[in-house]
PDB file of C-alpha atoms in Angstrom:
ATOM      1  CA  UNK A 976      -0.061   0.011   0.017  1.00 57.00           C
ATOM      2  CA  UNK A 977       1.125   3.449  -0.640  1.00 73.00           C
ATOM      3  CA  UNK A 978       2.092   5.308   2.489  1.00 90.00           C
ATOM      4  CA  UNK A 979      -0.222   8.018   3.684  1.00 97.00           C
ATOM      5  CA  UNK A 980       1.112  11.567   3.405  1.00 98.00           C
ATOM      6  CA  UNK A 981       1.273  14.200   6.014  1.00 98.00           C
ATOM      7  CA  UNK A 982       1.771  18.125   5.897  1.00 98.00           C
ATOM      8  CA  UNK A 983       3.050  19.479   9.104  1.00 98.00           C
ATOM      9  CA  UNK A 984       3.040  23.333   9.116  1.00 98.00           C
ATOM     10  CA  UNK A 985       5.384  25.059  11.520  1.00 98.00           C
ATOM     11  CA  UNK A 986       7.418  21.806  11.049  1.00 98.00           C
ATOM     12  CA  UNK A 987      10.973  23.244  11.343  1.00 97.00           C
ATOM     13  CA  UNK A 988      11.262  23.167  14.977  1.00 95.00           C
ATOM     14  CA  UNK A 989       9.440  22.562  18.342  1.00 95.00           C
ATOM     15  CA  UNK A 990       6.221  20.691  18.411  1.00 96.00           C
ATOM     16  CA  UNK A 991       6.005  20.719  14.610  1.00 97.00           C
ATOM     17  CA  UNK A 992       9.373  19.087  14.060  1.00 97.00           C
ATOM     18  CA  UNK A 993       8.646  16.517  16.928  1.00 97.00           C
ATOM     19  CA  UNK A 994       5.321  15.632  15.191  1.00 98.00           C
ATOM     20  CA  UNK A 995       7.094  15.129  11.999  1.00 98.00           C
ATOM     21  CA  UNK A 996       9.567  12.680  13.277  1.00 98.00           C
ATOM     22  CA  UNK A 997       6.792  10.813  15.282  1.00 98.00           C
ATOM     23  CA  UNK A 998       4.573  10.565  12.025  1.00 98.00           C
ATOM     24  CA  UNK A 999       7.555   9.223   9.962  1.00 98.00           C
ATOM     25  CA  UNK A1000       8.113   6.586  12.663  1.00 97.00           C
ATOM     26  CA  UNK A1001       4.501   5.563  11.769  1.00 96.00           C
ATOM     27  CA  UNK A1002       5.474   5.131   8.162  1.00 97.00           C
ATOM     28  CA  UNK A1003       3.943   8.356   6.832  1.00 98.00           C
ATOM     29  CA  UNK A1004       5.417  10.352   4.027  1.00 97.00           C
ATOM     30  CA  UNK A1005       5.806  13.698   5.807  1.00 98.00           C
ATOM     31  CA  UNK A1006       6.517  17.111   4.363  1.00 98.00           C
ATOM     32  CA  UNK A1007       7.167  20.020   6.672  1.00 98.00           C
ATOM     33  CA  UNK A1008       6.352  23.612   5.835  1.00 98.00           C
ATOM     34  CA  UNK A1009       7.723  26.681   7.694  1.00 98.00           C
ATOM     35  CA  UNK A1010       9.060  30.201   6.947  1.00 97.00           C
ATOM     36  CA  UNK A1011      12.674  28.531   7.009  1.00 97.00           C
ATOM     37  CA  UNK A1012      14.289  25.248   7.642  1.00 97.00           C
ATOM     38  CA  UNK A1013      11.525  22.918   6.510  1.00 98.00           C
ATOM     39  CA  UNK A1014      10.930  20.868   3.272  1.00 98.00           C
ATOM     40  CA  UNK A1015       8.879  23.723   1.892  1.00 97.00           C
ATOM     41  CA  UNK A1016       9.283  27.486   2.462  1.00 97.00           C
ATOM     42  CA  UNK A1017       5.971  29.106   2.772  1.00 97.00           C
ATOM     43  CA  UNK A1018       3.818  31.419   4.913  1.00 98.00           C
ATOM     44  CA  UNK A1019       0.553  29.839   6.159  1.00 98.00           C
ATOM     45  CA  UNK A1020      -0.986  33.468   6.052  1.00 98.00           C
ATOM     46  CA  UNK A1021      -0.531  33.487   2.192  1.00 98.00           C
ATOM     47  CA  UNK A1022      -3.406  31.251   0.957  1.00 97.00           C
ATOM     48  CA  UNK A1023      -2.644  31.951  -2.644  1.00 96.00           C
ATOM     49  CA  UNK A1024       0.827  30.607  -2.018  1.00 96.00           C
ATOM     50  CA  UNK A1025      -0.645  27.517  -0.370  1.00 97.00           C
ATOM     51  CA  UNK A1026      -2.801  26.680  -3.319  1.00 96.00           C
ATOM     52  CA  UNK A1027       0.099  26.708  -5.442  1.00 95.00           C
ATOM     53  CA  UNK A1028       1.504  23.914  -3.627  1.00 95.00           C
ATOM     54  CA  UNK A1029      -1.360  21.470  -4.050  1.00 94.00           C
ATOM     55  CA  UNK A1030      -0.175  20.048  -7.389  1.00 91.00           C
ATOM     56  CA  UNK A1031       3.281  19.680  -6.132  1.00 92.00           C
ATOM     57  CA  UNK A1032       2.477  17.964  -3.065  1.00 94.00           C
ATOM     58  CA  UNK A1033      -0.241  15.585  -4.381  1.00 93.00           C
ATOM     59  CA  UNK A1034      -2.721  14.152  -1.951  1.00 96.00           C
ATOM     60  CA  UNK A1035      -2.395  15.196   1.597  1.00 98.00           C
ATOM     61  CA  UNK A1036      -4.016  12.633   3.980  1.00 98.00           C
ATOM     62  CA  UNK A1037      -3.041  14.226   7.357  1.00 98.00           C
ATOM     63  CA  UNK A1038      -2.879  18.049   7.917  1.00 98.00           C
ATOM     64  CA  UNK A1039      -1.330  19.109  11.348  1.00 98.00           C
ATOM     65  CA  UNK A1040      -1.603  22.773  11.928  1.00 98.00           C
ATOM     66  CA  UNK A1041       1.383  23.548  14.179  1.00 98.00           C
ATOM     67  CA  UNK A1042       2.407  26.850  12.939  1.00 98.00           C
ATOM     68  CA  UNK A1043       1.828  29.709  15.426  1.00 97.00           C
ATOM     69  CA  UNK A1044       3.273  32.608  17.293  1.00 95.00           C
ATOM     70  CA  UNK A1045       2.830  33.777  20.796  1.00 93.00           C
ATOM     71  CA  UNK A1046       2.788  37.532  20.229  1.00 94.00           C
ATOM     72  CA  UNK A1047       3.454  39.983  22.964  1.00 94.00           C
ATOM     73  CA  UNK A1048       3.635  39.555  26.601  1.00 91.00           C
ATOM     74  CA  UNK A1049       1.692  42.686  27.500  1.00 94.00           C
ATOM     75  CA  UNK A1050      -1.306  43.510  29.638  1.00 96.00           C
ATOM     76  CA  UNK A1051      -4.389  43.738  27.257  1.00 97.00           C
ATOM     77  CA  UNK A1052      -4.675  47.535  27.705  1.00 98.00           C
ATOM     78  CA  UNK A1053      -1.148  48.040  26.506  1.00 98.00           C
ATOM     79  CA  UNK A1054      -1.769  45.985  23.288  1.00 98.00           C
ATOM     80  CA  UNK A1055      -2.274  47.349  19.946  1.00 98.00           C
ATOM     81  CA  UNK A1056      -4.602  46.585  16.959  1.00 98.00           C
ATOM     82  CA  UNK A1057      -1.528  45.695  14.888  1.00 98.00           C
ATOM     83  CA  UNK A1058      -0.414  43.181  17.529  1.00 98.00           C
ATOM     84  CA  UNK A1059      -3.842  41.520  17.449  1.00 98.00           C
ATOM     85  CA  UNK A1060      -4.061  41.293  13.724  1.00 98.00           C
ATOM     86  CA  UNK A1061      -0.520  39.760  13.363  1.00 98.00           C
ATOM     87  CA  UNK A1062      -1.286  36.972  15.862  1.00 98.00           C
ATOM     88  CA  UNK A1063      -4.750  36.149  14.472  1.00 98.00           C
ATOM     89  CA  UNK A1064      -3.320  36.177  10.975  1.00 98.00           C
ATOM     90  CA  UNK A1065      -0.915  33.311  11.831  1.00 98.00           C
ATOM     91  CA  UNK A1066      -2.781  31.363  14.547  1.00 98.00           C
ATOM     92  CA  UNK A1067      -6.314  31.564  13.094  1.00 98.00           C
ATOM     93  CA  UNK A1068      -6.417  32.617   9.623  1.00 98.00           C
ATOM     94  CA  UNK A1069      -3.185  30.540   8.830  1.00 98.00           C
ATOM     95  CA  UNK A1070      -5.325  27.451  10.064  1.00 98.00           C
ATOM     96  CA  UNK A1071      -8.232  28.461   7.927  1.00 98.00           C
ATOM     97  CA  UNK A1072      -5.997  28.858   4.924  1.00 98.00           C
ATOM     98  CA  UNK A1073      -4.555  25.404   5.180  1.00 98.00           C
ATOM     99  CA  UNK A1074      -8.075  23.850   5.840  1.00 98.00           C
ATOM    100  CA  UNK A1075      -9.532  25.573   2.817  1.00 98.00           C
ATOM    101  CA  UNK A1076      -6.600  24.494   0.824  1.00 98.00           C
ATOM    102  CA  UNK A1077      -6.103  20.793   1.637  1.00 98.00           C
ATOM    103  CA  UNK A1078      -9.446  19.473   3.256  1.00 98.00           C
ATOM    104  CA  UNK A1079     -11.348  19.442  -0.090  1.00 98.00           C
ATOM    105  CA  UNK A1080      -8.986  16.828  -1.467  1.00 97.00           C
ATOM    106  CA  UNK A1081      -9.456  14.662   1.635  1.00 98.00           C
ATOM    107  CA  UNK A1082     -13.279  14.935   1.419  1.00 98.00           C
ATOM    108  CA  UNK A1083     -13.232  13.981  -2.147  1.00 98.00           C
ATOM    109  CA  UNK A1084     -11.100  10.867  -1.184  1.00 97.00           C
ATOM    110  CA  UNK A1085     -13.294  10.176   1.674  1.00 98.00           C
ATOM    111  CA  UNK A1086     -10.466   9.873   4.300  1.00 98.00           C
ATOM    112  CA  UNK A1087      -8.451  12.517   6.199  1.00 98.00           C
ATOM    113  CA  UNK A1088      -7.207  13.594   9.592  1.00 98.00           C
ATOM    114  CA  UNK A1089      -6.610  17.084  10.678  1.00 98.00           C
ATOM    115  CA  UNK A1090      -5.014  18.057  14.043  1.00 98.00           C
ATOM    116  CA  UNK A1091      -4.980  21.695  15.085  1.00 98.00           C
ATOM    117  CA  UNK A1092      -2.695  23.051  17.728  1.00 98.00           C
ATOM    118  CA  UNK A1093      -4.756  24.906  20.231  1.00 98.00           C
ATOM    119  CA  UNK A1094      -3.553  25.668  23.835  1.00 96.00           C
ATOM    120  CA  UNK A1095      -4.501  25.527  27.451  1.00 95.00           C
ATOM    121  CA  UNK A1096      -4.400  29.414  27.021  1.00 94.00           C
ATOM    122  CA  UNK A1097      -7.214  29.087  24.805  1.00 97.00           C
ATOM    123  CA  UNK A1098      -9.324  27.499  27.513  1.00 96.00           C
ATOM    124  CA  UNK A1099      -8.064  29.224  30.640  1.00 93.00           C
ATOM    125  CA  UNK A1100      -6.724  32.671  29.353  1.00 93.00           C
ATOM    126  CA  UNK A1101      -3.199  33.440  30.425  1.00 89.00           C
ATOM    127  CA  UNK A1102      -2.461  36.832  31.991  1.00 90.00           C
ATOM    128  CA  UNK A1103      -0.502  39.155  29.794  1.00 92.00           C
ATOM    129  CA  UNK A1104      -1.214  36.945  26.965  1.00 93.00           C
ATOM    130  CA  UNK A1105      -4.593  38.004  25.908  1.00 98.00           C
ATOM    131  CA  UNK A1106      -3.948  37.984  22.226  1.00 98.00           C
ATOM    132  CA  UNK A1107      -2.422  34.444  22.121  1.00 97.00           C
ATOM    133  CA  UNK A1108      -5.138  33.143  24.558  1.00 97.00           C
ATOM    134  CA  UNK A1109      -8.055  34.576  22.443  1.00 98.00           C
ATOM    135  CA  UNK A1110      -6.402  33.321  19.117  1.00 98.00           C
ATOM    136  CA  UNK A1111      -6.271  29.632  20.460  1.00 98.00           C
ATOM    137  CA  UNK A1112      -9.780  30.000  21.697  1.00 98.00           C
ATOM    138  CA  UNK A1113     -10.738  30.744  18.226  1.00 98.00           C
ATOM    139  CA  UNK A1114      -8.799  27.651  17.040  1.00 98.00           C
ATOM    140  CA  UNK A1115     -10.871  25.584  19.458  1.00 98.00           C
ATOM    141  CA  UNK A1116     -14.036  27.038  18.239  1.00 98.00           C
ATOM    142  CA  UNK A1117     -12.971  26.594  14.600  1.00 98.00           C
ATOM    143  CA  UNK A1118     -12.081  23.011  15.264  1.00 98.00           C
ATOM    144  CA  UNK A1119     -15.473  22.088  16.637  1.00 98.00           C
ATOM    145  CA  UNK A1120     -17.329  23.940  13.894  1.00 98.00           C
ATOM    146  CA  UNK A1121     -15.730  22.308  10.976  1.00 98.00           C
ATOM    147  CA  UNK A1122     -15.520  19.016  12.663  1.00 98.00           C
ATOM    148  CA  UNK A1123     -19.240  19.022  12.650  1.00 98.00           C
ATOM    149  CA  UNK A1124     -19.402  20.029   9.070  1.00 98.00           C
ATOM    150  CA  UNK A1125     -17.204  17.061   7.964  1.00 98.00           C
ATOM    151  CA  UNK A1126     -18.535  14.625  10.365  1.00 98.00           C
ATOM    152  CA  UNK A1127     -19.972  12.209   7.786  1.00 98.00           C
ATOM    153  CA  UNK A1128     -17.114  12.678   5.286  1.00 98.00           C
ATOM    154  CA  UNK A1129     -14.537  10.564   6.653  1.00 98.00           C
ATOM    155  CA  UNK A1130     -12.452  13.672   7.494  1.00 98.00           C
ATOM    156  CA  UNK A1131     -11.891  13.938  11.360  1.00 98.00           C
ATOM    157  CA  UNK A1132     -10.868  17.285  12.719  1.00 98.00           C
ATOM    158  CA  UNK A1133      -9.601  17.564  16.300  1.00 98.00           C
ATOM    159  CA  UNK A1134      -7.503  19.731  18.348  1.00 98.00           C
ATOM    160  CA  UNK A1135      -4.978  19.437  21.084  1.00 98.00           C
ATOM    161  CA  UNK A1136      -4.449  21.868  24.051  1.00 97.00           C
ATOM    162  CA  UNK A1137      -1.008  21.627  25.460  1.00 96.00           C
ATOM    163  CA  UNK A1138       0.006  23.299  28.621  1.00 92.00           C
ATOM    164  CA  UNK A1139       3.437  24.871  28.432  1.00 87.00           C
ATOM    165  CA  UNK A1140       6.067  22.669  26.613  1.00 90.00           C
ATOM    166  CA  UNK A1141       9.804  22.864  26.282  1.00 85.00           C
ATOM    167  CA  UNK A1142       9.875  24.476  22.763  1.00 83.00           C
ATOM    168  CA  UNK A1143      11.787  27.375  21.275  1.00 78.00           C
ATOM    169  CA  UNK A1144       8.531  29.240  21.215  1.00 71.00           C
ATOM    170  CA  UNK A1145       8.631  29.583  24.832  1.00 72.00           C
ATOM    171  CA  UNK A1146      12.018  30.894  24.980  1.00 73.00           C
ATOM    172  CA  UNK A1147      10.692  34.303  24.410  1.00 68.00           C
ATOM    173  CA  UNK A1148       8.001  34.056  27.056  1.00 72.00           C
ATOM    174  CA  UNK A1149       8.713  36.454  29.955  1.00 75.00           C
ATOM    175  CA  UNK A1150      10.201  34.400  32.831  1.00 83.00           C
ATOM    176  CA  UNK A1151       7.549  35.588  35.248  1.00 82.00           C
ATOM    177  CA  UNK A1152       4.719  34.509  32.780  1.00 76.00           C
ATOM    178  CA  UNK A1153       6.368  31.116  32.379  1.00 79.00           C
ATOM    179  CA  UNK A1154       6.798  30.671  35.970  1.00 84.00           C
ATOM    180  CA  UNK A1155       3.118  31.501  36.534  1.00 82.00           C
ATOM    181  CA  UNK A1156       1.698  29.114  33.848  1.00 79.00           C
ATOM    182  CA  UNK A1157       4.100  26.396  35.075  1.00 86.00           C
ATOM    183  CA  UNK A1158       2.794  26.587  38.663  1.00 89.00           C
ATOM    184  CA  UNK A1159      -0.594  25.945  37.380  1.00 86.00           C
ATOM    185  CA  UNK A1160       0.495  22.325  36.314  1.00 91.00           C
ATOM    186  CA  UNK A1161      -0.310  19.788  38.984  1.00 93.00           C
ATOM    187  CA  UNK A1162       2.687  17.538  37.767  1.00 93.00           C
ATOM    188  CA  UNK A1163       4.932  20.550  38.551  1.00 88.00           C
ATOM    189  CA  UNK A1164       6.813  20.417  35.248  1.00 89.00           C
ATOM    190  CA  UNK A1165       6.546  21.529  31.671  1.00 88.00           C
ATOM    191  CA  UNK A1166       5.724  18.960  28.961  1.00 93.00           C
ATOM    192  CA  UNK A1167       8.069  17.471  26.412  1.00 94.00           C
ATOM    193  CA  UNK A1168       7.572  17.765  22.688  1.00 95.00           C
ATOM    194  CA  UNK A1169       7.642  14.143  22.097  1.00 97.00           C
ATOM    195  CA  UNK A1170       4.737  13.538  24.653  1.00 97.00           C
ATOM    196  CA  UNK A1171       2.665  16.022  22.470  1.00 97.00           C
ATOM    197  CA  UNK A1172       3.791  14.232  19.318  1.00 98.00           C
ATOM    198  CA  UNK A1173       2.577  10.991  20.516  1.00 98.00           C
ATOM    199  CA  UNK A1174      -1.098  12.337  20.963  1.00 98.00           C
ATOM    200  CA  UNK A1175      -0.928  13.816  17.456  1.00 98.00           C
ATOM    201  CA  UNK A1176       0.197  10.539  16.088  1.00 98.00           C
ATOM    202  CA  UNK A1177      -2.936   9.053  17.661  1.00 98.00           C
ATOM    203  CA  UNK A1178      -5.234  11.583  16.265  1.00 98.00           C
ATOM    204  CA  UNK A1179      -3.670  11.265  12.709  1.00 98.00           C
ATOM    205  CA  UNK A1180      -4.271   7.530  12.501  1.00 97.00           C
ATOM    206  CA  UNK A1181      -7.058   5.033  11.961  1.00 96.00           C
ATOM    207  CA  UNK A1182      -6.827   4.395  15.656  1.00 97.00           C
ATOM    208  CA  UNK A1183      -9.272   7.308  16.163  1.00 97.00           C
ATOM    209  CA  UNK A1184     -12.613   6.800  14.229  1.00 97.00           C
ATOM    210  CA  UNK A1185     -15.346   8.280  16.478  1.00 98.00           C
ATOM    211  CA  UNK A1186     -13.963  11.451  17.568  1.00 98.00           C
ATOM    212  CA  UNK A1187     -14.153  14.830  15.715  1.00 98.00           C
ATOM    213  CA  UNK A1188     -14.470  18.448  16.748  1.00 98.00           C
ATOM    214  CA  UNK A1189     -12.985  17.491  20.021  1.00 98.00           C
ATOM    215  CA  UNK A1190     -10.325  19.128  22.101  1.00 97.00           C
ATOM    216  CA  UNK A1191      -7.734  16.740  23.741  1.00 97.00           C
ATOM    217  CA  UNK A1192      -5.797  18.346  26.628  1.00 96.00           C
ATOM    218  CA  UNK A1193      -2.161  17.411  27.459  1.00 95.00           C
ATOM    219  CA  UNK A1194      -1.582  19.572  30.412  1.00 92.00           C
ATOM    220  CA  UNK A1195       0.017  17.591  33.272  1.00 93.00           C
ATOM    221  CA  UNK A1196      -3.386  17.866  35.094  1.00 92.00           C
ATOM    222  CA  UNK A1197      -3.834  21.619  34.670  1.00 90.00           C
ATOM    223  CA  UNK A1198      -7.155  21.108  32.532  1.00 86.00           C
ATOM    224  CA  UNK A1199     -10.322  21.788  34.506  1.00 76.00           C
ATOM    225  CA  UNK A1200     -12.816  21.345  31.737  1.00 79.00           C
TER     226      UNK A1200
END
């Protein structure tokens, strides 16, 4: 049988890179996409550029939307409209763009798996990270909506909501913010990328068949709902 194919956005480092390695271990033919350092250089905010990749990539069976940015560590009242637009362009509209580009092919073939990266911030709201928190809440709602739309198509769309994970993205997080969100984790440690990648691998496979539009927490016990 031909190996299933996967596209991992934000795949050059962090959770995206860990996910790509894990999916390859499962035998998938994985292509990473990022602004630099990936198999394909592209910006998820540019839907026209993504659509140009469809013919070159061929069928995409698994889409993992890992591309994202944290944005400013600022109190809400100090944030600017430009900061809000930038984070939402990447985290929300970037996810919308890949869905609009690659899900139609999955639906035509009658099988597909989409995993969107949300965050515990999107459920709880992190202080001084209002923009990031709101953008990840939007990803959660987006996942629930399209999951219902595609529920009978064979294409399953789920999200994961990690707590703080040891990735390059968090290197720019203010130490006091990082200390606060780590203190909320009952396991008293931050997560490892390979732990998150294991959950993504499950949601990308035939092992999940009766779950769509769901949010899977991986939070060391932080999740409260």
